Short mmCIF file of C-alpha atoms in Angstrom, two decimals:
data_model
loop_
_atom_site.label_atom_id
_atom_site.label_comp_id
_atom_site.label_asym_id
_atom_site.label_seq_id
_atom_site.Cartn_x
_atom_site.Cartn_y
_atom_site.Cartn_z
CA PHE D 87 46.45 -125.81 -194.98
CA PHE D 88 47.05 -122.29 -196.30
CA LEU D 89 49.47 -123.42 -198.99
CA PHE D 90 46.68 -125.18 -200.85
CA ASN D 91 43.73 -122.94 -200.09
CA ASP D 92 43.31 -121.67 -203.61
CA THR D 93 44.31 -124.61 -205.81
CA ALA D 94 41.90 -126.89 -207.57
CA THR D 95 40.36 -129.62 -205.44
CA THR D 96 42.17 -132.43 -207.23
CA GLU D 97 45.49 -130.70 -206.74
CA ILE D 98 44.73 -130.22 -203.05
CA TYR D 99 43.97 -133.90 -202.65
CA THR D 100 47.07 -135.00 -204.54
CA ARG D 101 49.52 -132.79 -202.70
CA SER D 102 48.03 -133.47 -199.28
CA ILE D 103 47.89 -137.23 -199.76
CA VAL D 104 51.47 -137.29 -201.05
CA GLY D 105 52.50 -135.26 -198.04
CA SER D 106 50.73 -137.69 -195.69
CA VAL D 107 52.38 -140.71 -197.31
CA ARG D 108 55.81 -139.13 -197.09
CA CYS D 109 55.16 -138.23 -193.47
CA VAL D 110 54.28 -141.84 -192.65
CA GLN D 111 57.41 -143.01 -194.45
CA GLU D 112 59.51 -140.64 -192.40
CA THR D 113 57.84 -141.92 -189.24
CA VAL D 114 58.74 -145.51 -190.08
CA ASN D 115 62.28 -144.56 -191.03
CA ALA D 116 62.65 -142.68 -187.79
CA GLU D 117 61.76 -145.67 -185.63
CA TYR D 118 65.27 -145.86 -184.21
CA MET D 119 64.86 -142.34 -182.80
CA GLY D 120 62.76 -143.58 -179.88
CA ILE D 121 59.23 -143.37 -178.53
CA TYR D 122 59.19 -139.57 -178.03
CA GLN D 123 60.19 -138.86 -181.61
CA MET D 124 57.79 -141.48 -182.92
CA THR D 125 54.90 -139.91 -181.01
CA TRP D 126 55.75 -136.49 -182.40
CA MET D 127 55.98 -137.77 -185.98
CA HIS D 128 52.66 -139.56 -185.62
CA TYR D 129 51.12 -136.35 -184.31
CA ILE D 130 52.30 -134.47 -187.38
CA CYS D 131 50.83 -137.09 -189.70
CA LEU D 132 47.50 -137.16 -187.88
CA THR D 133 47.26 -133.38 -187.99
CA LEU D 134 47.95 -133.37 -191.74
CA VAL D 135 45.36 -136.05 -192.46
CA LEU D 136 42.70 -134.34 -190.33
CA THR D 137 43.42 -131.00 -191.99
CA LEU D 138 42.99 -132.64 -195.39
CA ALA D 139 39.65 -134.12 -194.37
CA ILE D 140 38.27 -130.90 -192.89
CA TYR D 141 39.50 -128.69 -195.71
CA SER D 142 38.32 -131.05 -198.44
CA LYS D 143 34.82 -131.12 -196.98
CA ALA D 144 34.65 -127.31 -196.92
CA GLU D 145 36.04 -126.98 -200.43
CA ASP D 146 33.55 -129.54 -201.76
CA ASP D 147 30.87 -126.84 -201.52
CA VAL D 148 32.83 -124.44 -203.74
CA VAL D 149 32.49 -125.26 -207.43
CA ILE D 150 35.83 -125.36 -209.27
CA LEU D 151 35.52 -123.56 -212.61
CA THR D 152 37.80 -123.85 -215.64
CA ASP D 153 37.83 -122.44 -219.16
CA ASP D 154 36.03 -125.61 -220.24
CA ASN D 155 33.06 -125.49 -217.85
CA PHE D 156 32.67 -121.77 -217.00
CA ASP D 157 30.10 -120.93 -219.67
CA ASP D 158 28.09 -124.10 -218.97
CA TYR D 159 27.78 -123.24 -215.29
CA LEU D 160 26.87 -119.67 -216.13
CA GLN D 161 24.10 -120.74 -218.49
CA ASN D 162 22.67 -123.34 -216.10
CA SER D 163 22.90 -121.29 -212.88
CA ALA D 164 20.38 -118.51 -212.34
CA ILE D 165 22.51 -117.09 -209.53
CA MET D 166 26.26 -117.58 -209.24
CA MET D 167 29.15 -115.88 -207.46
CA VAL D 168 32.67 -116.42 -208.81
CA LYS D 169 35.96 -115.71 -207.08
CA PHE D 170 38.81 -115.16 -209.53
CA PHE D 171 42.10 -115.80 -207.73
CA ALA D 172 45.82 -116.42 -208.15
CA PRO D 173 47.65 -118.94 -205.93
CA TRP D 174 50.38 -116.41 -205.12
CA CYS D 175 47.90 -113.76 -203.92
CA GLY D 176 47.99 -113.24 -200.15
CA HIS D 177 44.54 -111.64 -199.99
CA CYS D 178 43.14 -114.63 -201.91
CA THR D 179 44.65 -117.00 -199.37
CA GLU D 180 43.11 -115.05 -196.49
CA PHE D 181 39.68 -114.98 -198.14
CA ALA D 182 39.61 -118.67 -199.16
CA PRO D 183 38.44 -120.20 -195.85
CA GLU D 184 35.73 -117.55 -195.45
CA TYR D 185 34.52 -118.16 -198.99
CA ALA D 186 34.45 -121.92 -198.38
CA LYS D 187 32.54 -121.28 -195.15
CA ALA D 188 29.99 -119.17 -197.03
CA ALA D 189 29.46 -121.96 -199.56
CA LYS D 190 28.98 -124.50 -196.77
CA MET D 191 26.51 -122.25 -194.92
CA ALA D 192 24.54 -121.64 -198.12
CA LYS D 193 24.29 -125.37 -198.73
CA GLU D 194 23.14 -126.02 -195.16
CA GLN D 195 20.49 -123.31 -195.51
CA GLY D 196 19.18 -124.93 -198.69
CA LYS D 197 20.11 -122.03 -200.95
CA LYS D 198 20.03 -122.72 -204.67
CA TYR D 199 22.78 -120.39 -205.80
CA VAL D 200 26.33 -121.41 -206.73
CA LEU D 201 29.56 -120.21 -205.13
CA ALA D 202 32.47 -120.96 -207.41
CA GLU D 203 36.12 -120.09 -207.96
CA LEU D 204 38.49 -119.96 -210.91
CA ASP D 205 42.29 -120.03 -210.87
CA ALA D 206 43.17 -117.17 -213.21
CA THR D 207 46.73 -118.42 -213.72
CA LYS D 208 45.47 -121.66 -215.29
CA ASN D 209 42.42 -120.35 -217.16
CA PRO D 210 43.47 -117.38 -219.29
CA LYS D 211 40.44 -117.53 -221.60
CA SER D 212 37.86 -116.80 -218.89
CA THR D 213 40.17 -114.39 -217.11
CA GLU D 214 40.59 -112.29 -220.24
CA LYS D 215 36.93 -112.57 -221.24
CA TYR D 216 35.74 -111.05 -217.96
CA GLY D 217 38.49 -108.44 -217.76
CA ILE D 218 40.13 -109.73 -214.58
CA GLN D 219 43.18 -107.63 -213.69
CA ALA D 220 43.44 -107.81 -209.88
CA PHE D 221 43.03 -110.56 -207.29
CA PRO D 222 40.85 -111.56 -205.75
CA THR D 223 38.10 -110.29 -208.03
CA ILE D 224 34.61 -111.45 -207.05
CA LYS D 225 31.76 -111.21 -209.53
CA PHE D 226 28.08 -111.94 -209.02
CA TYR D 227 26.02 -113.23 -211.96
CA MET D 228 22.24 -112.95 -211.85
CA LYS D 229 19.50 -112.83 -214.49
CA GLY D 230 21.95 -112.06 -217.30
CA SER D 231 23.62 -109.22 -215.39
CA VAL D 232 27.01 -109.16 -213.71
CA PHE D 233 27.97 -107.16 -210.62
CA ASP D 234 31.28 -106.56 -208.90
CA TYR D 235 31.31 -107.66 -205.26
CA LYS D 236 33.22 -105.07 -203.23
CA ASN D 237 31.92 -105.75 -199.74
CA ALA D 238 33.79 -107.34 -196.82
CA ARG D 239 35.57 -110.65 -197.45
CA THR D 240 33.82 -112.66 -194.77
CA ALA D 241 31.33 -115.51 -194.97
CA ASP D 242 28.58 -113.44 -193.33
CA ALA D 243 29.14 -110.50 -195.68
CA VAL D 244 29.06 -112.74 -198.76
CA LEU D 245 25.77 -114.37 -197.74
CA ALA D 246 24.22 -111.05 -196.72
CA TYR D 247 25.10 -109.62 -200.13
CA ILE D 248 23.60 -112.55 -202.04
CA ASN D 249 20.46 -112.62 -199.89
CA ARG D 250 20.02 -108.93 -200.47
CA MET D 251 20.50 -109.25 -204.22
CA THR D 252 18.04 -112.13 -204.44
CA GLY D 253 15.48 -110.84 -201.91
CA PRO D 254 13.26 -107.75 -201.83
CA LYS D 255 15.12 -104.68 -203.09
CA ILE D 256 13.04 -102.09 -201.26
CA LEU D 257 11.40 -102.30 -197.85
CA GLU D 258 8.48 -100.30 -196.46
CA LEU D 259 8.86 -98.56 -193.12
CA LYS D 260 5.40 -98.78 -191.60
CA ASN D 261 5.86 -96.70 -188.47
CA LEU D 262 8.09 -94.11 -186.82
CA GLU D 263 10.04 -96.71 -184.84
CA GLN D 264 11.10 -98.50 -188.03
CA LEU D 265 12.14 -95.19 -189.58
CA LYS D 266 14.26 -94.32 -186.54
CA ALA D 267 15.92 -97.74 -186.66
CA VAL D 268 16.95 -97.20 -190.28
CA ILE D 269 18.29 -93.73 -189.50
CA GLU D 270 20.52 -95.25 -186.82
CA GLN D 271 22.06 -97.79 -189.20
CA LYS D 272 25.68 -97.31 -190.28
CA ILE D 273 25.28 -98.31 -193.92
CA MET D 274 24.33 -95.99 -196.78
CA ARG D 275 20.53 -95.82 -196.87
CA SER D 276 17.90 -94.25 -199.09
CA ILE D 277 14.41 -93.30 -197.90
CA LEU D 278 11.74 -92.47 -200.47
CA VAL D 279 9.13 -90.02 -199.23
CA GLY D 280 5.84 -91.64 -200.14
CA ASN D 281 4.49 -95.14 -200.74
CA GLU D 282 2.55 -94.33 -203.90
CA GLN D 283 2.69 -96.97 -206.62
CA LYS D 284 3.76 -94.40 -209.23
CA PHE D 285 7.20 -94.19 -207.55
CA LEU D 286 7.89 -97.75 -206.44
CA PRO D 287 8.65 -99.65 -209.70
CA LEU D 288 11.34 -97.19 -210.80
CA TYR D 289 12.70 -96.92 -207.27
CA GLU D 290 13.08 -100.70 -207.13
CA GLU D 291 14.74 -100.76 -210.54
CA ILE D 292 17.35 -98.24 -209.37
CA ALA D 293 17.89 -100.21 -206.15
CA PHE D 294 18.87 -103.40 -207.99
CA PRO D 295 22.40 -102.37 -209.16
CA ASN D 296 23.08 -100.24 -206.05
CA ASN D 297 23.49 -103.21 -203.74
CA ASP D 298 25.70 -101.29 -201.30
CA ILE D 299 22.75 -99.06 -200.35
CA GLY D 300 19.72 -99.96 -198.24
CA PHE D 301 16.54 -98.81 -200.02
CA PHE D 302 13.44 -97.96 -197.98
CA TYR D 303 10.20 -96.05 -198.41
CA ALA D 304 7.56 -94.70 -196.05
CA ASN D 305 4.35 -92.72 -196.00
CA GLU D 306 4.96 -88.99 -196.29
CA THR D 307 3.33 -88.34 -192.90
CA ILE D 308 5.72 -90.72 -191.12
CA VAL D 309 8.83 -89.27 -192.77
CA LYS D 310 7.85 -85.68 -191.98
CA GLU D 311 7.76 -86.43 -188.27
CA ILE D 312 11.57 -86.31 -188.45
CA PHE D 313 12.43 -84.68 -191.79
CA THR D 314 10.01 -81.75 -191.83
CA ASP D 315 11.26 -80.03 -195.00
CA VAL D 316 10.93 -82.92 -197.48
CA SER D 317 8.11 -83.47 -199.95
CA LEU D 318 6.35 -86.34 -201.67
CA GLY D 319 8.56 -88.04 -204.26
CA GLN D 320 11.83 -86.79 -202.81
CA ILE D 321 14.54 -89.13 -201.52
CA ILE D 322 16.60 -88.77 -198.35
CA PHE D 323 20.07 -90.25 -198.80
CA LEU D 324 22.05 -90.83 -195.60
CA LYS D 325 25.77 -91.64 -195.23
CA GLU D 326 28.20 -91.82 -192.33
CA SER D 327 30.56 -89.23 -193.81
CA ASP D 328 31.11 -85.51 -194.41
CA GLU D 329 27.77 -85.35 -196.23
CA TYR D 330 25.46 -87.04 -193.76
CA MET D 331 22.26 -86.16 -195.64
CA THR D 332 21.53 -85.31 -199.25
CA VAL D 333 18.02 -84.91 -200.64
CA PHE D 334 17.01 -85.85 -204.18
CA LYS D 335 14.65 -83.12 -205.41
CA SER D 336 14.81 -83.53 -209.19
CA GLU D 337 12.20 -84.97 -211.51
CA PHE D 338 11.59 -88.65 -210.67
CA THR D 339 13.15 -90.22 -213.79
CA LYS D 340 15.52 -93.14 -214.24
CA GLU D 341 18.29 -90.95 -215.62
CA ASN D 342 18.07 -88.48 -212.72
CA LEU D 343 17.94 -91.21 -210.08
CA LYS D 344 20.85 -93.12 -211.58
CA GLY D 345 23.01 -89.99 -211.75
CA PHE D 346 22.09 -88.96 -208.22
CA PHE D 347 23.13 -92.22 -206.56
CA GLU D 348 26.21 -92.63 -208.72
CA LEU D 349 27.40 -89.18 -207.69
CA TYR D 350 26.43 -88.97 -204.04
CA LYS D 351 27.32 -92.45 -202.84
CA ARG D 352 30.89 -91.66 -203.89
CA PRO D 353 32.99 -90.00 -201.15
CA LEU D 354 33.20 -86.23 -201.45
CA VAL D 355 36.99 -86.48 -201.27
CA GLU D 356 38.63 -89.74 -202.29
CA SER D 357 41.88 -91.30 -201.13
CA ALA D 358 44.56 -92.40 -203.59
CA ASN D 359 43.64 -96.09 -203.49
CA GLN D 360 43.81 -98.59 -206.35
CA PRO D 361 40.15 -98.46 -207.54
CA VAL D 362 40.17 -94.65 -207.60
CA MET D 363 43.48 -94.44 -209.45
CA GLN D 364 42.31 -97.03 -211.99
CA LYS D 365 39.25 -94.91 -212.77
CA ILE D 366 41.27 -91.71 -213.07
CA THR D 367 44.04 -93.14 -215.25
CA GLN D 368 41.87 -95.18 -217.62
CA LYS D 369 41.31 -93.88 -221.12
CA GLY D 370 38.52 -91.30 -221.06
CA GLY D 371 38.54 -91.28 -217.25
CA PRO D 372 37.39 -88.39 -215.07
CA LYS D 373 39.35 -85.24 -214.31
CA ALA D 374 41.00 -85.18 -210.90
CA LEU D 375 42.35 -82.55 -208.53
CA PHE D 376 44.89 -83.89 -206.03
CA LEU D 377 45.74 -82.35 -202.68
CA PHE D 378 49.12 -83.62 -201.49
CA ARG D 379 49.57 -82.84 -197.80
CA ASN D 380 51.51 -83.74 -194.67
CA LYS D 381 48.82 -84.84 -192.23
CA SER D 382 50.85 -83.86 -189.17
CA ALA D 383 51.97 -80.44 -190.41
CA PRO D 384 50.48 -77.29 -188.83
CA GLY D 385 47.56 -75.88 -190.78
CA THR D 386 46.76 -79.12 -192.62
CA PRO D 387 43.24 -79.59 -191.14
CA GLU D 388 42.25 -76.09 -192.29
CA ILE D 389 43.61 -76.74 -195.78
CA VAL D 390 41.71 -80.03 -196.01
CA GLU D 391 38.47 -78.32 -194.96
CA GLU D 392 38.90 -75.71 -197.69
CA PHE D 393 39.60 -78.49 -200.19
CA LYS D 394 36.33 -80.18 -199.18
CA LYS D 395 34.43 -76.95 -199.71
CA VAL D 396 35.80 -76.72 -203.25
CA ALA D 397 34.93 -80.38 -203.84
CA LYS D 398 31.35 -79.85 -202.67
CA SER D 399 30.86 -76.81 -204.90
CA MET D 400 32.33 -78.50 -208.00
CA ARG D 401 31.35 -82.15 -207.60
CA SER D 402 30.27 -83.94 -210.76
CA LEU D 403 30.45 -87.43 -212.24
CA ASP D 404 33.51 -86.53 -214.33
CA GLN D 405 35.45 -84.73 -211.57
CA PHE D 406 37.29 -86.44 -208.72
CA PHE D 407 38.90 -84.79 -205.69
CA VAL D 408 41.69 -86.76 -204.06
CA GLU D 409 43.45 -86.08 -200.76
CA THR D 410 46.70 -87.97 -200.21
CA GLY D 411 50.09 -88.06 -198.56
CA ILE D 412 53.34 -89.19 -200.16
CA THR D 413 54.79 -91.79 -197.76
CA GLU D 414 52.54 -94.87 -197.66
CA GLY D 415 51.63 -97.56 -200.16
CA LEU D 416 50.19 -96.48 -203.49
CA GLU D 417 50.37 -92.78 -202.56
CA LYS D 418 54.17 -93.00 -202.88
CA LYS D 419 53.80 -94.03 -206.53
CA VAL D 420 51.25 -91.30 -207.17
CA ALA D 421 53.58 -88.72 -205.64
CA ALA D 422 56.48 -90.02 -207.74
CA TYR D 423 54.32 -89.77 -210.86
CA PHE D 424 53.85 -86.06 -210.21
CA GLY D 425 57.39 -85.59 -208.92
CA ILE D 426 56.17 -84.48 -205.49
CA GLU D 427 58.75 -84.22 -202.70
CA LYS D 428 58.22 -83.58 -199.00
CA THR D 429 59.40 -79.99 -199.42
CA ASP D 430 56.57 -79.37 -201.93
CA LEU D 431 53.78 -80.01 -199.40
CA PRO D 432 51.06 -78.90 -199.39
CA THR D 433 50.45 -78.67 -203.11
CA LEU D 434 47.72 -79.19 -205.71
CA GLU D 435 48.08 -81.20 -208.91
CA TYR D 436 45.54 -81.65 -211.68
CA ILE D 437 44.73 -84.28 -214.28
CA GLY D 438 42.30 -82.95 -216.86
CA LEU D 439 41.37 -83.18 -220.48
CA LEU D 440 44.30 -80.99 -221.47
CA TYR D 441 46.83 -83.18 -219.69
CA THR D 442 46.56 -86.76 -220.85
CA SER D 443 50.27 -87.65 -220.74
CA PRO D 444 51.83 -85.65 -217.93
CA SER D 445 55.48 -85.73 -216.92
CA PRO D 446 56.75 -84.82 -213.43
CA ARG D 447 56.00 -81.22 -212.45
CA ASP D 448 54.04 -80.48 -215.65
CA LEU D 449 50.80 -80.21 -213.72
CA SER D 450 51.66 -77.32 -211.41
CA THR D 451 48.94 -75.18 -209.87
CA SER D 452 49.81 -72.33 -212.19
CA ARG D 453 48.78 -74.40 -215.23
CA MET D 454 45.44 -75.60 -213.90
CA PRO D 455 42.32 -74.45 -215.72
CA SER D 456 40.78 -71.43 -214.05
CA SER D 457 37.65 -73.39 -213.15
CA ALA D 458 39.71 -75.70 -210.95
#
């Protein structure tokens, strides 16, 4: 089953059918082995055939895209999600049955959107056109815009994302109980103070691309029963992190709102994961201050807290703060890039405008700009 999860439907059919035929042939050839062996061989064949039938039915609900039909589907589908995958990708294999389940559930619910997939190894034109560099990459196409899906890789999460993108973008909290319920949620959530029409259109426009945030609004009187210091037109932004609450107090303009959410939904201190490192190392990317530490060493928690204080005082869209070790996964490569050894910990390293092509040990603390 898992070997063929991410191949085109025709290829799945062909391989599975060939496998079934060969299995039957082996069963016949093995007749002299006796009843027990025959029963076992028949069991294997039956399992393979049933697996083919079940899997094929699930995959029927996922549209198979190619370089030849991608643009046609995109033009004729108002709403479409596309999974770009590679057959050798383990994460793609794990996600495939959940994605097929999501497509089946959407069909059963009478949804009109398309869930599709494209094998990047066989369709280089589309893969290059949409800048696909990692797998699986999931993109959501709607009303001429494209969004990167970065939520959980489960059927429920996929459908929740699409329903949210296609449904109301902002919800009114009409009483104190509804406000308290939102406060208790574990997702990022935004609460606009006020239900005046002069705020709502722009607020909804900002909500559309920020699909990882729940957007709400409520009458000023209701909000002030809990948040006594806020004012009309301000926004309460809540996260389950070091910065539980941040309040937007600037002029209510698109530019200010966009910058606010872009900055504050980002973690105060990042980890050295692939998306963060891609942003930092891309041409024209942000500056970054790295704290390399040994998590179990004495004094590390105090050092990390001081690092967070610096991050909070200096945070900006073009400045990242990254806390990392040197022993696991991608952090090992990052440490090697800077030439960091265990005996160097804890230490700070900096990537800034003055250091675009660093070599190991070039970015010592002593050479950091004074502002950092």
